[in-house]
mmCIF file of C-alpha atoms in Angstrom:
data_model
loop_
_atom_site.group_PDB
_atom_site.id
_atom_site.type_symbol
_atom_site.label_atom_id
_atom_site.label_comp_id
_atom_site.label_asym_id
_atom_site.label_seq_id
_atom_site.Cartn_x
_atom_site.Cartn_y
_atom_site.Cartn_z
ATOM 1 C CA MET A 902 40.860 -110.769 -21.235
ATOM 2 C CA THR A 903 42.825 -109.502 -18.181
ATOM 3 C CA GLN A 904 45.562 -112.669 -16.458
ATOM 4 C CA ILE A 905 46.858 -112.823 -12.919
ATOM 5 C CA PHE A 906 49.774 -114.059 -11.389
ATOM 6 C CA GLU A 907 50.606 -113.748 -7.895
ATOM 7 C CA PHE A 908 54.159 -114.115 -5.806
ATOM 8 C CA LYS A 909 53.946 -114.438 -2.491
ATOM 9 C CA SER A 910 58.011 -115.998 -1.623
ATOM 10 C CA ASN A 911 60.213 -112.539 -1.956
ATOM 11 C CA GLY A 912 57.621 -110.213 -0.946
ATOM 12 C CA LYS A 913 53.773 -110.253 -1.938
ATOM 13 C CA PHE A 914 53.148 -109.102 -5.669
ATOM 14 C CA THR A 915 50.373 -108.956 -7.975
ATOM 15 C CA VAL A 916 50.737 -108.567 -11.558
ATOM 16 C CA THR A 917 47.525 -108.464 -13.818
ATOM 17 C CA VAL A 918 48.347 -107.933 -17.277
ATOM 18 C CA ASP A 919 45.373 -106.934 -19.826
ATOM 19 C CA GLU A 920 44.341 -105.514 -23.072
ATOM 20 C CA ASN A 921 46.845 -102.207 -22.384
ATOM 21 C CA ASN A 922 48.906 -102.380 -19.381
ATOM 22 C CA VAL A 923 50.436 -104.092 -16.523
ATOM 23 C CA LYS A 924 49.667 -103.640 -13.027
ATOM 24 C CA ILE A 925 51.921 -104.317 -10.475
ATOM 25 C CA LYS A 926 50.670 -104.266 -6.738
ATOM 26 C CA SER A 927 52.821 -105.316 -3.291
ATOM 27 C CA LYS A 928 51.850 -106.192 -0.512
ATOM 28 C CA GLY A 929 53.001 -107.443 2.879
ATOM 29 C CA MET A 930 55.344 -106.010 5.628
ATOM 30 C CA LEU A 931 58.742 -106.457 3.466
ATOM 31 C CA ASN A 932 57.827 -104.034 0.582
ATOM 32 C CA TYR A 933 56.587 -102.077 2.888
ATOM 33 C CA ILE A 934 59.831 -101.061 4.275
ATOM 34 C CA ASN A 935 61.287 -101.976 0.919
ATOM 35 C CA LYS A 936 59.240 -99.513 -1.224
ATOM 36 C CA GLY A 937 56.756 -97.791 1.056
ATOM 37 C CA SER A 938 53.395 -97.939 0.437
ATOM 38 C CA ARG A 939 52.765 -96.963 -3.074
ATOM 39 C CA GLY A 940 49.877 -98.834 -3.942
ATOM 40 C CA GLU A 941 49.452 -99.962 -7.438
ATOM 41 C CA LYS A 942 51.733 -99.200 -10.271
ATOM 42 C CA SER A 943 50.429 -99.580 -14.268
ATOM 43 C CA ILE A 944 52.878 -99.499 -16.788
ATOM 44 C CA PRO A 945 51.140 -99.495 -20.323
ATOM 45 C CA ILE A 946 51.971 -101.990 -22.274
ATOM 46 C CA LYS A 947 53.230 -99.853 -25.322
ATOM 47 C CA SER A 948 55.176 -97.401 -23.378
ATOM 48 C CA ILE A 949 57.408 -100.915 -22.145
ATOM 49 C CA THR A 950 61.421 -100.714 -23.907
ATOM 50 C CA ALA A 951 62.663 -103.681 -22.159
ATOM 51 C CA ILE A 952 62.107 -106.287 -19.969
ATOM 52 C CA GLN A 953 65.014 -107.612 -17.519
ATOM 53 C CA PHE A 954 64.780 -111.115 -16.352
ATOM 54 C CA LYS A 955 66.536 -112.458 -13.416
ATOM 55 C CA ASP A 956 67.045 -116.602 -12.489
ATOM 56 C CA PRO A 957 66.472 -116.970 -8.852
ATOM 57 C CA SER A 958 69.847 -118.800 -7.255
ATOM 58 C CA LEU A 959 71.081 -117.508 -3.975
ATOM 59 C CA THR A 960 69.105 -114.582 -4.626
ATOM 60 C CA ALA A 961 65.034 -114.044 -5.224
ATOM 61 C CA GLY A 962 64.112 -113.788 -9.147
ATOM 62 C CA TYR A 963 63.057 -110.237 -10.834
ATOM 63 C CA ILE A 964 61.399 -109.383 -13.511
ATOM 64 C CA GLN A 965 62.102 -105.797 -13.910
ATOM 65 C CA PHE A 966 60.051 -103.198 -16.413
ATOM 66 C CA ALA A 967 62.023 -100.663 -18.261
ATOM 67 C CA TYR A 968 60.191 -97.848 -19.952
ATOM 68 C CA SER A 969 60.217 -93.931 -21.520
ATOM 69 C CA GLY A 970 60.806 -91.887 -18.238
ATOM 70 C CA SER A 971 61.841 -94.824 -15.697
ATOM 71 C CA SER A 972 64.753 -95.219 -13.661
ATOM 72 C CA GLU A 973 66.153 -98.406 -13.813
ATOM 73 C CA SER A 974 67.957 -99.781 -11.153
ATOM 74 C CA LYS A 975 71.744 -101.277 -11.832
ATOM 75 C CA GLY A 976 72.777 -103.120 -8.881
ATOM 76 C CA GLY A 977 70.692 -106.550 -9.570
ATOM 77 C CA VAL A 978 69.021 -107.913 -7.065
ATOM 78 C CA PHE A 979 69.482 -105.788 -3.583
ATOM 79 C CA ASP A 980 68.467 -102.745 -6.222
ATOM 80 C CA ALA A 981 65.314 -104.019 -7.343
ATOM 81 C CA VAL A 982 64.154 -105.214 -4.030
ATOM 82 C CA LYS A 983 63.698 -100.752 -4.165
ATOM 83 C CA ASP A 984 62.861 -100.475 -7.301
ATOM 84 C CA GLU A 985 58.306 -99.925 -7.746
ATOM 85 C CA ASN A 986 58.907 -101.549 -11.515
ATOM 86 C CA THR A 987 60.528 -104.512 -10.369
ATOM 87 C CA VAL A 988 58.254 -107.859 -9.309
ATOM 88 C CA LEU A 989 61.023 -110.249 -7.290
ATOM 89 C CA PHE A 990 60.223 -114.658 -7.002
ATOM 90 C CA ALA A 991 61.442 -117.639 -5.947
ATOM 91 C CA LYS A 992 62.503 -120.298 -7.676
ATOM 92 C CA LYS A 993 59.181 -122.695 -7.196
ATOM 93 C CA GLU A 994 57.714 -119.434 -9.027
ATOM 94 C CA LEU A 995 60.224 -119.592 -11.826
ATOM 95 C CA LYS A 996 57.403 -121.171 -14.397
ATOM 96 C CA GLN A 997 55.309 -118.279 -13.462
ATOM 97 C CA ALA A 998 57.300 -115.514 -13.668
ATOM 98 C CA LYS A 999 58.826 -117.401 -17.425
ATOM 99 C CA ASP A 1000 54.836 -117.502 -18.039
ATOM 100 C CA LEU A 1001 54.193 -113.643 -17.254
ATOM 101 C CA VAL A 1002 57.448 -112.340 -19.127
ATOM 102 C CA ASP A 1003 56.541 -114.311 -22.379
ATOM 103 C CA LEU A 1004 52.634 -112.929 -22.322
ATOM 104 C CA ILE A 1005 54.120 -108.883 -21.829
ATOM 105 C CA GLU A 1006 56.519 -109.796 -24.679
ATOM 106 C CA SER A 1007 53.735 -111.139 -27.210
ATOM 107 C CA LYS A 1008 51.456 -108.523 -25.975
ATOM 108 C CA ARG A 1009 54.196 -105.791 -26.960
ATOM 109 C CA HIS A 1010 55.426 -107.075 -30.144
ATOM 110 C CA ALA A 1011 51.248 -107.342 -31.067
ATOM 111 C CA SER A 1012 50.877 -103.881 -30.349
ATOM 112 C CA SER A 1013 54.049 -102.740 -32.066
ATOM 113 C CA ALA A 1014 53.192 -105.239 -35.575
ATOM 114 C CA PRO A 1015 52.101 -102.825 -38.229
ATOM 115 C CA GLN A 1016 48.618 -102.547 -39.086
ATOM 116 C CA THR A 1017 47.374 -103.425 -42.511
ATOM 117 C CA THR A 1018 44.166 -102.390 -43.393
ATOM 118 C CA ALA A 1019 42.062 -103.438 -45.356
ATOM 119 C CA VAL A 1020 40.501 -102.447 -48.382
ATOM 120 C CA SER A 1021 37.715 -103.432 -49.955
ATOM 121 C CA SER A 1022 35.946 -104.031 -52.820
ATOM 122 C CA ALA A 1023 34.481 -101.270 -53.595
ATOM 123 C CA ASP A 1024 37.043 -98.971 -52.069
ATOM 124 C CA GLU A 1025 39.409 -100.335 -55.438
ATOM 125 C CA ILE A 1026 36.436 -100.031 -58.096
ATOM 126 C CA LEU A 1027 36.174 -97.149 -57.374
ATOM 127 C CA LYS A 1028 39.800 -96.478 -57.750
ATOM 128 C CA MET A 1029 39.655 -98.899 -60.705
ATOM 129 C CA LYS A 1030 36.346 -96.347 -61.960
ATOM 130 C CA GLU A 1031 38.623 -93.417 -62.095
ATOM 131 C CA LEU A 1032 41.589 -95.189 -63.719
ATOM 132 C CA LEU A 1033 38.920 -96.302 -66.713
ATOM 133 C CA ASP A 1034 37.330 -91.893 -66.607
ATOM 134 C CA ALA A 1035 40.959 -91.049 -67.227
ATOM 135 C CA GLY A 1036 41.704 -92.943 -70.012
ATOM 136 C CA VAL A 1037 44.245 -95.372 -67.926
ATOM 137 C CA LEU A 1038 42.129 -98.412 -68.495
ATOM 138 C CA THR A 1039 39.944 -99.788 -71.251
ATOM 139 C CA GLN A 1040 35.762 -100.377 -70.660
ATOM 140 C CA ASP A 1041 36.732 -104.365 -70.895
ATOM 141 C CA GLU A 1042 40.168 -104.207 -68.261
ATOM 142 C CA PHE A 1043 37.570 -102.069 -66.361
ATOM 143 C CA ASP A 1044 34.956 -104.535 -66.197
ATOM 144 C CA ALA A 1045 37.001 -107.614 -66.075
ATOM 145 C CA LYS A 1046 38.179 -106.503 -62.603
ATOM 146 C CA LYS A 1047 35.057 -105.340 -61.358
ATOM 147 C CA LYS A 1048 34.296 -109.273 -62.085
ATOM 148 C CA GLN A 1049 37.542 -110.189 -60.650
ATOM 149 C CA LEU A 1050 36.749 -107.936 -57.344
ATOM 150 C CA LEU A 1051 32.925 -108.702 -56.988
ATOM 151 C CA GLY A 1052 33.478 -112.517 -57.089
ATOM 152 C CA ILE A 1053 31.406 -112.813 -60.348
#
């Protein structure tokens, strides 16, 4: 499911989050002056290593994405303004910014969670048959396990 977040206060940013990518598109004169005409930046969610979140106070807040191979700006909001991996937002957009970070974090954790492989009953029965043939299980033990796996 694709979700779109629009930030319009400090430059204009559209952030699109789908199952695999975060896409940042900056628009407007302020962004053109600070970042040039770079088009849309697409970052694979599985490659994001960190998300820096700064609440807005006297200056704009920002969300900065770090990933393998990216260069992270370290000079606060003034450097973040020029960073193509950063989205600026105002205090009135704080909830939306937090929602964006929460969504991306949940997708990051979901993609890094170990995948459990479901073993079918047929596979288990085949393993039990091999153990029966090897003499590890008796016919009665095999039959009991087979009934259990088949739900009989």
